[in-house]
Structure formats: structure tokens, C-alpha cells
Amino acid sequence: MSNPSRVNAWPSHTATYSGPATIPPVSRARVEIRVVVGTVRSLVVMVRVPSSRLRGFLLPCVDRPSSFSTPRSEFLQGGQMPVEDEVRAVSAAFDAALLHNDADAIGQFMTDDWVYVGPSGATPRSDILGWIASGRLAHHTMTVIGDERLARVGDAVVYTARKASTGSWDGTPYTAEEWITELYVHVNGRWRCAFSQKTDAT
């Protein structure tokens, strides 16, 4: 893995709600809502928790559907979000966790067998999280460039986007612009990333 420090991103948000927050570890915080769609029963919210320790950390609060019976780009019964929009929200929160450089929070978005594939081959979950926990790998900024694309493949969703990022690896700053591909699967009622792949954009 020639540059393992390249990971993903999402822009910031607006609107205000005051309430408890569980990630990152603060008891209460001013929370900014990005997206609210659906009924009280099927609410999808992306929030940002401002803090001197954070750089726009996003949290998903998603009431997810229990099946994939809805055709692509159509809404589920009861006002729930389309599967693609749910995955888009989870991917955004995953990116924000990466910017927070909290290995425990990042691991919550990955399956146990998650793997990253880059120019040097496959890197397992344990290596990436270990590098982040030690500070060897740090993410500073991430920006989505152009449209995101999501496609359902059976009971999984493939997410693709072009992103620009900055960070550091072994203390050396880096900048990157890449095509990102992520595979999301539904595990124990949650969407989790099972696979990430990056290709340098030209």
C-alpha cells in the first residue's frame, strides 16, 4: 500500500438541534442537522457536533428498512428513505469519522473482514485502524468532487465518488485526488462498509 493514508470525505451542514450525543464522547452538544427526511417513525438525520476537538464530525441517526424489496430510487412504504440514500448518509458519516481520526468510531462503520485495496494490494482492517490509533495515519480534509453514484447489487450497495483529500503519513503531509469505491452490506440492522478501493484520478 504505497499511500495508506488516503480516505474519504463530506461537506459541512446547517440547522440547529440541542440534544445528547454519543459519538464523539460528549454528554450534550449543539447539533447541526444536515438531512431530515421521512416521518417520526422513519427519520434520517445527519448531524455535526461542534467541539474544539472535532473538525465537523457527522453522526448517522437512521431508522433503516428491514429488506431490499423496494426498487432502486423508489421510497419504501411508510415514508422511509430509499436504500441508496441511507447508504449515502452512512458513507458521509464514515468519512467524518475518518476526519476525526478516532479508530474506535471508524471501526464501527466497517465489517470485521473489511479490506482496503490500493496500488500495493490489499490491506486489512486491523492495519488501517492501528495506523490511525497510533497517529501514523491522519486525515485532515476530504471533499467530494462531482456526483456520487450508488448502485444496488443484490443485498449490497456499491458507492462510487471522486474525492480530494489531505492528511499525513508517518508525519509527512499528503494530498490526493482519487476515485473511491465502497461496498456496503446490511449487518445486524446496520449498513457497514465491507470493502474500499481507491484509484488515482487523472
PDB file of C-alpha atoms in Angstrom:
ATOM      1  CA  MET A   1       0.000   0.000   0.000  1.00  0.00           C
ATOM      2  CA  SER A   2       2.037   2.945  -1.275  1.00  0.00           C
ATOM      3  CA  ASN A   3      -0.052   5.588   0.473  1.00  0.00           C
ATOM      4  CA  PRO A   4      -2.456   4.058   3.003  1.00  0.00           C
ATOM      5  CA  SER A   5      -3.450   7.449   4.298  1.00  0.00           C
ATOM      6  CA  ARG A   6      -5.954   8.253   1.581  1.00  0.00           C
ATOM      7  CA  VAL A   7      -9.512   8.066   2.841  1.00  0.00           C
ATOM      8  CA  ASN A   8     -12.855   9.799   2.202  1.00  0.00           C
ATOM      9  CA  ALA A   9     -14.911  12.994   2.904  1.00  0.00           C
ATOM     10  CA  TRP A  10     -18.102  15.133   3.064  1.00  0.00           C
ATOM     11  CA  PRO A  11     -19.005  18.851   3.219  1.00  0.00           C
ATOM     12  CA  SER A  12     -20.414  20.623   6.297  1.00  0.00           C
ATOM     13  CA  HIS A  13     -24.025  21.446   7.180  1.00  0.00           C
ATOM     14  CA  THR A  14     -26.616  23.760   8.791  1.00  0.00           C
ATOM     15  CA  ALA A  15     -29.746  23.999  11.049  1.00  0.00           C
ATOM     16  CA  THR A  16     -29.764  23.506  14.806  1.00  0.00           C
ATOM     17  CA  TYR A  17     -30.927  20.992  17.379  1.00  0.00           C
ATOM     18  CA  SER A  18     -29.829  20.664  21.023  1.00  0.00           C
ATOM     19  CA  GLY A  19     -29.666  17.181  22.443  1.00  0.00           C
ATOM     20  CA  PRO A  20     -27.487  14.302  23.625  1.00  0.00           C
ATOM     21  CA  ALA A  21     -24.672  12.957  21.506  1.00  0.00           C
ATOM     22  CA  THR A  22     -22.925   9.619  21.982  1.00  0.00           C
ATOM     23  CA  ILE A  23     -20.175   9.862  19.351  1.00  0.00           C
ATOM     24  CA  PRO A  24     -17.813  11.572  19.905  1.00  0.00           C
ATOM     25  CA  PRO A  25     -17.777  11.191  23.737  1.00  0.00           C
ATOM     26  CA  VAL A  26     -19.600  14.300  24.918  1.00  0.00           C
ATOM     27  CA  SER A  27     -22.677  14.365  27.149  1.00  0.00           C
ATOM     28  CA  ARG A  28     -24.586  17.108  25.342  1.00  0.00           C
ATOM     29  CA  ALA A  29     -23.777  19.286  22.383  1.00  0.00           C
ATOM     30  CA  ARG A  30     -25.220  21.714  19.908  1.00  0.00           C
ATOM     31  CA  VAL A  31     -26.008  19.526  16.925  1.00  0.00           C
ATOM     32  CA  GLU A  32     -26.448  20.726  13.353  1.00  0.00           C
ATOM     33  CA  ILE A  33     -28.864  18.798  11.165  1.00  0.00           C
ATOM     34  CA  ARG A  34     -27.941  18.131   7.549  1.00  0.00           C
ATOM     35  CA  VAL A  35     -30.775  15.951   6.253  1.00  0.00           C
ATOM     36  CA  VAL A  36     -34.163  15.131   7.716  1.00  0.00           C
ATOM     37  CA  VAL A  37     -36.443  13.005   5.566  1.00  0.00           C
ATOM     38  CA  GLY A  38     -39.426  10.835   6.433  1.00  0.00           C
ATOM     39  CA  THR A  39     -41.875  10.508   9.305  1.00  0.00           C
ATOM     40  CA  VAL A  40     -41.204  10.441  13.035  1.00  0.00           C
ATOM     41  CA  ARG A  41     -41.008   6.657  12.730  1.00  0.00           C
ATOM     42  CA  SER A  42     -38.634   6.724   9.778  1.00  0.00           C
ATOM     43  CA  LEU A  43     -36.280   9.617  10.428  1.00  0.00           C
ATOM     44  CA  VAL A  44     -32.926  10.047   8.737  1.00  0.00           C
ATOM     45  CA  VAL A  45     -30.655  12.697  10.183  1.00  0.00           C
ATOM     46  CA  MET A  46     -27.019  13.578   9.613  1.00  0.00           C
ATOM     47  CA  VAL A  47     -25.621  15.765  12.379  1.00  0.00           C
ATOM     48  CA  ARG A  48     -22.445  17.668  13.086  1.00  0.00           C
ATOM     49  CA  VAL A  49     -21.278  18.051  16.677  1.00  0.00           C
ATOM     50  CA  PRO A  50     -19.203  21.232  17.069  1.00  0.00           C
ATOM     51  CA  SER A  51     -16.310  20.899  19.532  1.00  0.00           C
ATOM     52  CA  SER A  52     -12.792  22.196  19.892  1.00  0.00           C
ATOM     53  CA  ARG A  53     -11.667  18.595  19.453  1.00  0.00           C
ATOM     54  CA  LEU A  54     -13.585  17.992  16.262  1.00  0.00           C
ATOM     55  CA  ARG A  55     -13.499  19.012  12.614  1.00  0.00           C
ATOM     56  CA  GLY A  56     -17.170  18.635  11.644  1.00  0.00           C
ATOM     57  CA  PHE A  57     -17.858  15.104  12.905  1.00  0.00           C
ATOM     58  CA  LEU A  58     -21.034  13.634  11.390  1.00  0.00           C
ATOM     59  CA  LEU A  59     -23.274  11.103  13.079  1.00  0.00           C
ATOM     60  CA  PRO A  60     -25.943   8.972  11.385  1.00  0.00           C
ATOM     61  CA  CYS A  61     -29.318   8.583  13.098  1.00  0.00           C
ATOM     62  CA  VAL A  62     -31.116   6.296  10.681  1.00  0.00           C
ATOM     63  CA  ASP A  63     -34.232   4.155  11.005  1.00  0.00           C
ATOM     64  CA  ARG A  64     -33.340   1.645   8.286  1.00  0.00           C
ATOM     65  CA  PRO A  65     -35.674  -0.619   6.296  1.00  0.00           C
ATOM     66  CA  SER A  66     -35.594  -4.315   7.062  1.00  0.00           C
ATOM     67  CA  SER A  67     -35.493  -5.569   3.472  1.00  0.00           C
ATOM     68  CA  PHE A  68     -34.444  -4.729  -0.079  1.00  0.00           C
ATOM     69  CA  SER A  69     -37.909  -5.193  -1.558  1.00  0.00           C
ATOM     70  CA  THR A  70     -38.119  -1.633  -2.907  1.00  0.00           C
ATOM     71  CA  PRO A  71     -36.952  -0.986  -6.491  1.00  0.00           C
ATOM     72  CA  ARG A  72     -33.997   1.344  -6.992  1.00  0.00           C
ATOM     73  CA  SER A  73     -34.711   5.082  -6.445  1.00  0.00           C
ATOM     74  CA  GLU A  74     -38.211   4.434  -5.063  1.00  0.00           C
ATOM     75  CA  PHE A  75     -39.317   5.103  -1.497  1.00  0.00           C
ATOM     76  CA  LEU A  76     -40.174   2.348   0.931  1.00  0.00           C
ATOM     77  CA  GLN A  77     -43.644   2.170   2.450  1.00  0.00           C
ATOM     78  CA  GLY A  78     -44.270   4.483   5.389  1.00  0.00           C
ATOM     79  CA  GLY A  79     -42.080   7.303   4.099  1.00  0.00           C
ATOM     80  CA  GLN A  80     -38.764   5.580   4.706  1.00  0.00           C
ATOM     81  CA  MET A  81     -35.663   6.546   2.744  1.00  0.00           C
ATOM     82  CA  PRO A  82     -34.550   4.716  -0.382  1.00  0.00           C
ATOM     83  CA  VAL A  83     -31.750   2.275   0.314  1.00  0.00           C
ATOM     84  CA  GLU A  84     -29.336   4.365  -1.758  1.00  0.00           C
ATOM     85  CA  ASP A  85     -29.965   7.472   0.345  1.00  0.00           C
ATOM     86  CA  GLU A  86     -29.410   5.515   3.551  1.00  0.00           C
ATOM     87  CA  VAL A  87     -26.062   4.264   2.288  1.00  0.00           C
ATOM     88  CA  ARG A  88     -25.093   7.746   1.106  1.00  0.00           C
ATOM     89  CA  ALA A  89     -25.748   9.057   4.631  1.00  0.00           C
ATOM     90  CA  VAL A  90     -23.746   6.260   6.247  1.00  0.00           C
ATOM     91  CA  SER A  91     -20.847   6.817   3.840  1.00  0.00           C
ATOM     92  CA  ALA A  92     -20.849  10.523   4.759  1.00  0.00           C
ATOM     93  CA  ALA A  93     -20.708   9.660   8.450  1.00  0.00           C
ATOM     94  CA  PHE A  94     -17.900   7.171   7.757  1.00  0.00           C
ATOM     95  CA  ASP A  95     -15.924   9.940   6.061  1.00  0.00           C
ATOM     96  CA  ALA A  96     -16.468  12.279   9.002  1.00  0.00           C
ATOM     97  CA  ALA A  97     -15.299   9.622  11.452  1.00  0.00           C
ATOM     98  CA  LEU A  98     -12.127   9.316   9.391  1.00  0.00           C
ATOM     99  CA  LEU A  99     -11.578  13.081   9.661  1.00  0.00           C
ATOM    100  CA  HIS A 100     -11.962  12.807  13.438  1.00  0.00           C
ATOM    101  CA  ASN A 101      -9.176  10.173  13.393  1.00  0.00           C
ATOM    102  CA  ASP A 102     -10.925   8.097  16.070  1.00  0.00           C
ATOM    103  CA  ALA A 103     -10.056   4.462  15.361  1.00  0.00           C
ATOM    104  CA  ASP A 104     -12.866   3.067  17.538  1.00  0.00           C
ATOM    105  CA  ALA A 105     -15.517   5.223  15.832  1.00  0.00           C
ATOM    106  CA  ILE A 106     -14.132   4.400  12.385  1.00  0.00           C
ATOM    107  CA  GLY A 107     -14.234   0.677  13.128  1.00  0.00           C
ATOM    108  CA  GLN A 108     -17.981   0.897  13.783  1.00  0.00           C
ATOM    109  CA  PHE A 109     -18.535   1.618  10.093  1.00  0.00           C
ATOM    110  CA  MET A 110     -16.560  -1.445   8.924  1.00  0.00           C
ATOM    111  CA  THR A 111     -17.379  -5.120   8.818  1.00  0.00           C
ATOM    112  CA  ASP A 112     -14.994  -7.383  10.730  1.00  0.00           C
ATOM    113  CA  ASP A 113     -13.485  -8.570   7.452  1.00  0.00           C
ATOM    114  CA  TRP A 114     -13.313  -5.118   5.811  1.00  0.00           C
ATOM    115  CA  VAL A 115     -10.373  -4.689   3.452  1.00  0.00           C
ATOM    116  CA  TYR A 116      -8.820  -1.764   1.587  1.00  0.00           C
ATOM    117  CA  VAL A 117      -7.351  -2.325  -1.884  1.00  0.00           C
ATOM    118  CA  GLY A 118      -4.858   0.153  -3.291  1.00  0.00           C
ATOM    119  CA  PRO A 119      -1.902   0.181  -5.700  1.00  0.00           C
ATOM    120  CA  SER A 120       0.143  -2.114  -3.438  1.00  0.00           C
ATOM    121  CA  GLY A 121      -2.614  -4.657  -2.881  1.00  0.00           C
ATOM    122  CA  ALA A 122      -4.976  -5.467  -0.010  1.00  0.00           C
ATOM    123  CA  THR A 123      -4.638  -4.010   3.494  1.00  0.00           C
ATOM    124  CA  PRO A 124      -6.740  -5.465   6.341  1.00  0.00           C
ATOM    125  CA  ARG A 125      -8.936  -3.554   8.770  1.00  0.00           C
ATOM    126  CA  SER A 126      -6.563  -4.124  11.686  1.00  0.00           C
ATOM    127  CA  ASP A 127      -3.652  -2.410   9.922  1.00  0.00           C
ATOM    128  CA  ILE A 128      -5.626   0.699   8.949  1.00  0.00           C
ATOM    129  CA  LEU A 129      -7.176   1.109  12.410  1.00  0.00           C
ATOM    130  CA  GLY A 130      -3.818   0.506  14.074  1.00  0.00           C
ATOM    131  CA  TRP A 131      -2.140   3.209  11.998  1.00  0.00           C
ATOM    132  CA  ILE A 132      -4.909   5.671  12.843  1.00  0.00           C
ATOM    133  CA  ALA A 133      -4.844   4.835  16.560  1.00  0.00           C
ATOM    134  CA  SER A 134      -1.068   5.361  16.699  1.00  0.00           C
ATOM    135  CA  GLY A 135      -1.217   8.643  14.780  1.00  0.00           C
ATOM    136  CA  ARG A 136       0.893   7.263  11.975  1.00  0.00           C
ATOM    137  CA  LEU A 137      -2.019   7.872   9.597  1.00  0.00           C
ATOM    138  CA  ALA A 138      -4.098  11.068   9.947  1.00  0.00           C
ATOM    139  CA  HIS A 139      -6.865  12.567   7.816  1.00  0.00           C
ATOM    140  CA  HIS A 140      -7.289  16.340   7.668  1.00  0.00           C
ATOM    141  CA  THR A 141      -9.702  17.262   4.851  1.00  0.00           C
ATOM    142  CA  MET A 142     -11.919  15.435   2.364  1.00  0.00           C
ATOM    143  CA  THR A 143     -14.098  16.821  -0.407  1.00  0.00           C
ATOM    144  CA  VAL A 144     -16.492  15.118  -2.806  1.00  0.00           C
ATOM    145  CA  ILE A 145     -15.766  16.272  -6.365  1.00  0.00           C
ATOM    146  CA  GLY A 146     -18.661  15.794  -8.761  1.00  0.00           C
ATOM    147  CA  ASP A 147     -21.535  13.371  -8.398  1.00  0.00           C
ATOM    148  CA  GLU A 148     -21.730  10.353  -6.139  1.00  0.00           C
ATOM    149  CA  ARG A 149     -23.092   7.169  -7.690  1.00  0.00           C
ATOM    150  CA  LEU A 150     -24.843   4.358  -5.868  1.00  0.00           C
ATOM    151  CA  ALA A 151     -25.997   1.045  -7.315  1.00  0.00           C
ATOM    152  CA  ARG A 152     -27.711  -1.893  -5.654  1.00  0.00           C
ATOM    153  CA  VAL A 153     -26.213  -5.295  -6.344  1.00  0.00           C
ATOM    154  CA  GLY A 154     -28.387  -7.939  -4.716  1.00  0.00           C
ATOM    155  CA  ASP A 155     -28.421  -7.202  -0.993  1.00  0.00           C
ATOM    156  CA  ALA A 156     -25.435  -4.853  -1.208  1.00  0.00           C
ATOM    157  CA  VAL A 157     -24.880  -1.284  -2.394  1.00  0.00           C
ATOM    158  CA  VAL A 158     -21.846  -0.031  -4.327  1.00  0.00           C
ATOM    159  CA  TYR A 159     -20.884   3.605  -3.710  1.00  0.00           C
ATOM    160  CA  THR A 160     -18.539   5.477  -6.081  1.00  0.00           C
ATOM    161  CA  ALA A 161     -17.311   9.082  -5.985  1.00  0.00           C
ATOM    162  CA  ARG A 162     -14.350  11.237  -6.900  1.00  0.00           C
ATOM    163  CA  LYS A 163     -12.795  12.814  -3.809  1.00  0.00           C
ATOM    164  CA  ALA A 164      -9.906  15.083  -2.882  1.00  0.00           C
ATOM    165  CA  SER A 165      -8.198  14.712   0.488  1.00  0.00           C
ATOM    166  CA  THR A 166      -5.277  15.840   2.620  1.00  0.00           C
ATOM    167  CA  GLY A 167      -3.608  14.251   5.604  1.00  0.00           C
ATOM    168  CA  SER A 168      -0.314  12.847   6.812  1.00  0.00           C
ATOM    169  CA  TRP A 169       1.507   9.502   6.742  1.00  0.00           C
ATOM    170  CA  ASP A 170       4.469   8.986   9.086  1.00  0.00           C
ATOM    171  CA  GLY A 171       4.410  12.725   9.713  1.00  0.00           C
ATOM    172  CA  THR A 172       4.686  13.601   6.019  1.00  0.00           C
ATOM    173  CA  PRO A 173       1.775  15.640   4.575  1.00  0.00           C
ATOM    174  CA  TYR A 174      -0.018  14.279   1.523  1.00  0.00           C
ATOM    175  CA  THR A 175      -2.658  15.421  -0.939  1.00  0.00           C
ATOM    176  CA  ALA A 176      -4.685  13.069  -3.096  1.00  0.00           C
ATOM    177  CA  GLU A 177      -7.441  13.087  -5.688  1.00  0.00           C
ATOM    178  CA  GLU A 178      -8.953   9.655  -6.207  1.00  0.00           C
ATOM    179  CA  TRP A 179     -11.899   7.621  -7.397  1.00  0.00           C
ATOM    180  CA  ILE A 180     -13.348   5.884  -4.337  1.00  0.00           C
ATOM    181  CA  THR A 181     -15.399   2.693  -4.434  1.00  0.00           C
ATOM    182  CA  GLU A 182     -17.055   1.254  -1.317  1.00  0.00           C
ATOM    183  CA  LEU A 183     -19.209  -1.851  -0.911  1.00  0.00           C
ATOM    184  CA  TYR A 184     -21.895  -1.652   1.797  1.00  0.00           C
ATOM    185  CA  VAL A 185     -23.725  -4.619   3.301  1.00  0.00           C
ATOM    186  CA  HIS A 186     -26.562  -4.769   5.829  1.00  0.00           C
ATOM    187  CA  VAL A 187     -25.300  -6.399   9.045  1.00  0.00           C
ATOM    188  CA  ASN A 188     -27.378  -6.708  12.242  1.00  0.00           C
ATOM    189  CA  GLY A 189     -29.687  -3.877  11.207  1.00  0.00           C
ATOM    190  CA  ARG A 190     -26.899  -1.518  10.140  1.00  0.00           C
ATOM    191  CA  TRP A 191     -25.154  -0.612   6.914  1.00  0.00           C
ATOM    192  CA  ARG A 192     -21.442  -1.333   7.145  1.00  0.00           C
ATOM    193  CA  CYS A 193     -18.603  -0.987   4.669  1.00  0.00           C
ATOM    194  CA  ALA A 194     -17.102  -4.352   3.677  1.00  0.00           C
ATOM    195  CA  PHE A 195     -14.648  -3.172   1.008  1.00  0.00           C
ATOM    196  CA  SER A 196     -12.917   0.054  -0.027  1.00  0.00           C
ATOM    197  CA  GLN A 197     -10.869   0.648  -3.170  1.00  0.00           C
ATOM    198  CA  LYS A 198      -9.103   3.764  -4.457  1.00  0.00           C
ATOM    199  CA  THR A 199      -7.698   4.685  -7.842  1.00  0.00           C
ATOM    200  CA  ASP A 200      -5.697   7.847  -8.515  1.00  0.00           C
ATOM    201  CA  ALA A 201      -7.743  10.331 -10.544  1.00  0.00           C
ATOM    202  CA  THR A 202      -6.149  11.678 -13.704  1.00  0.00           C
TER     203      THR A 202
END
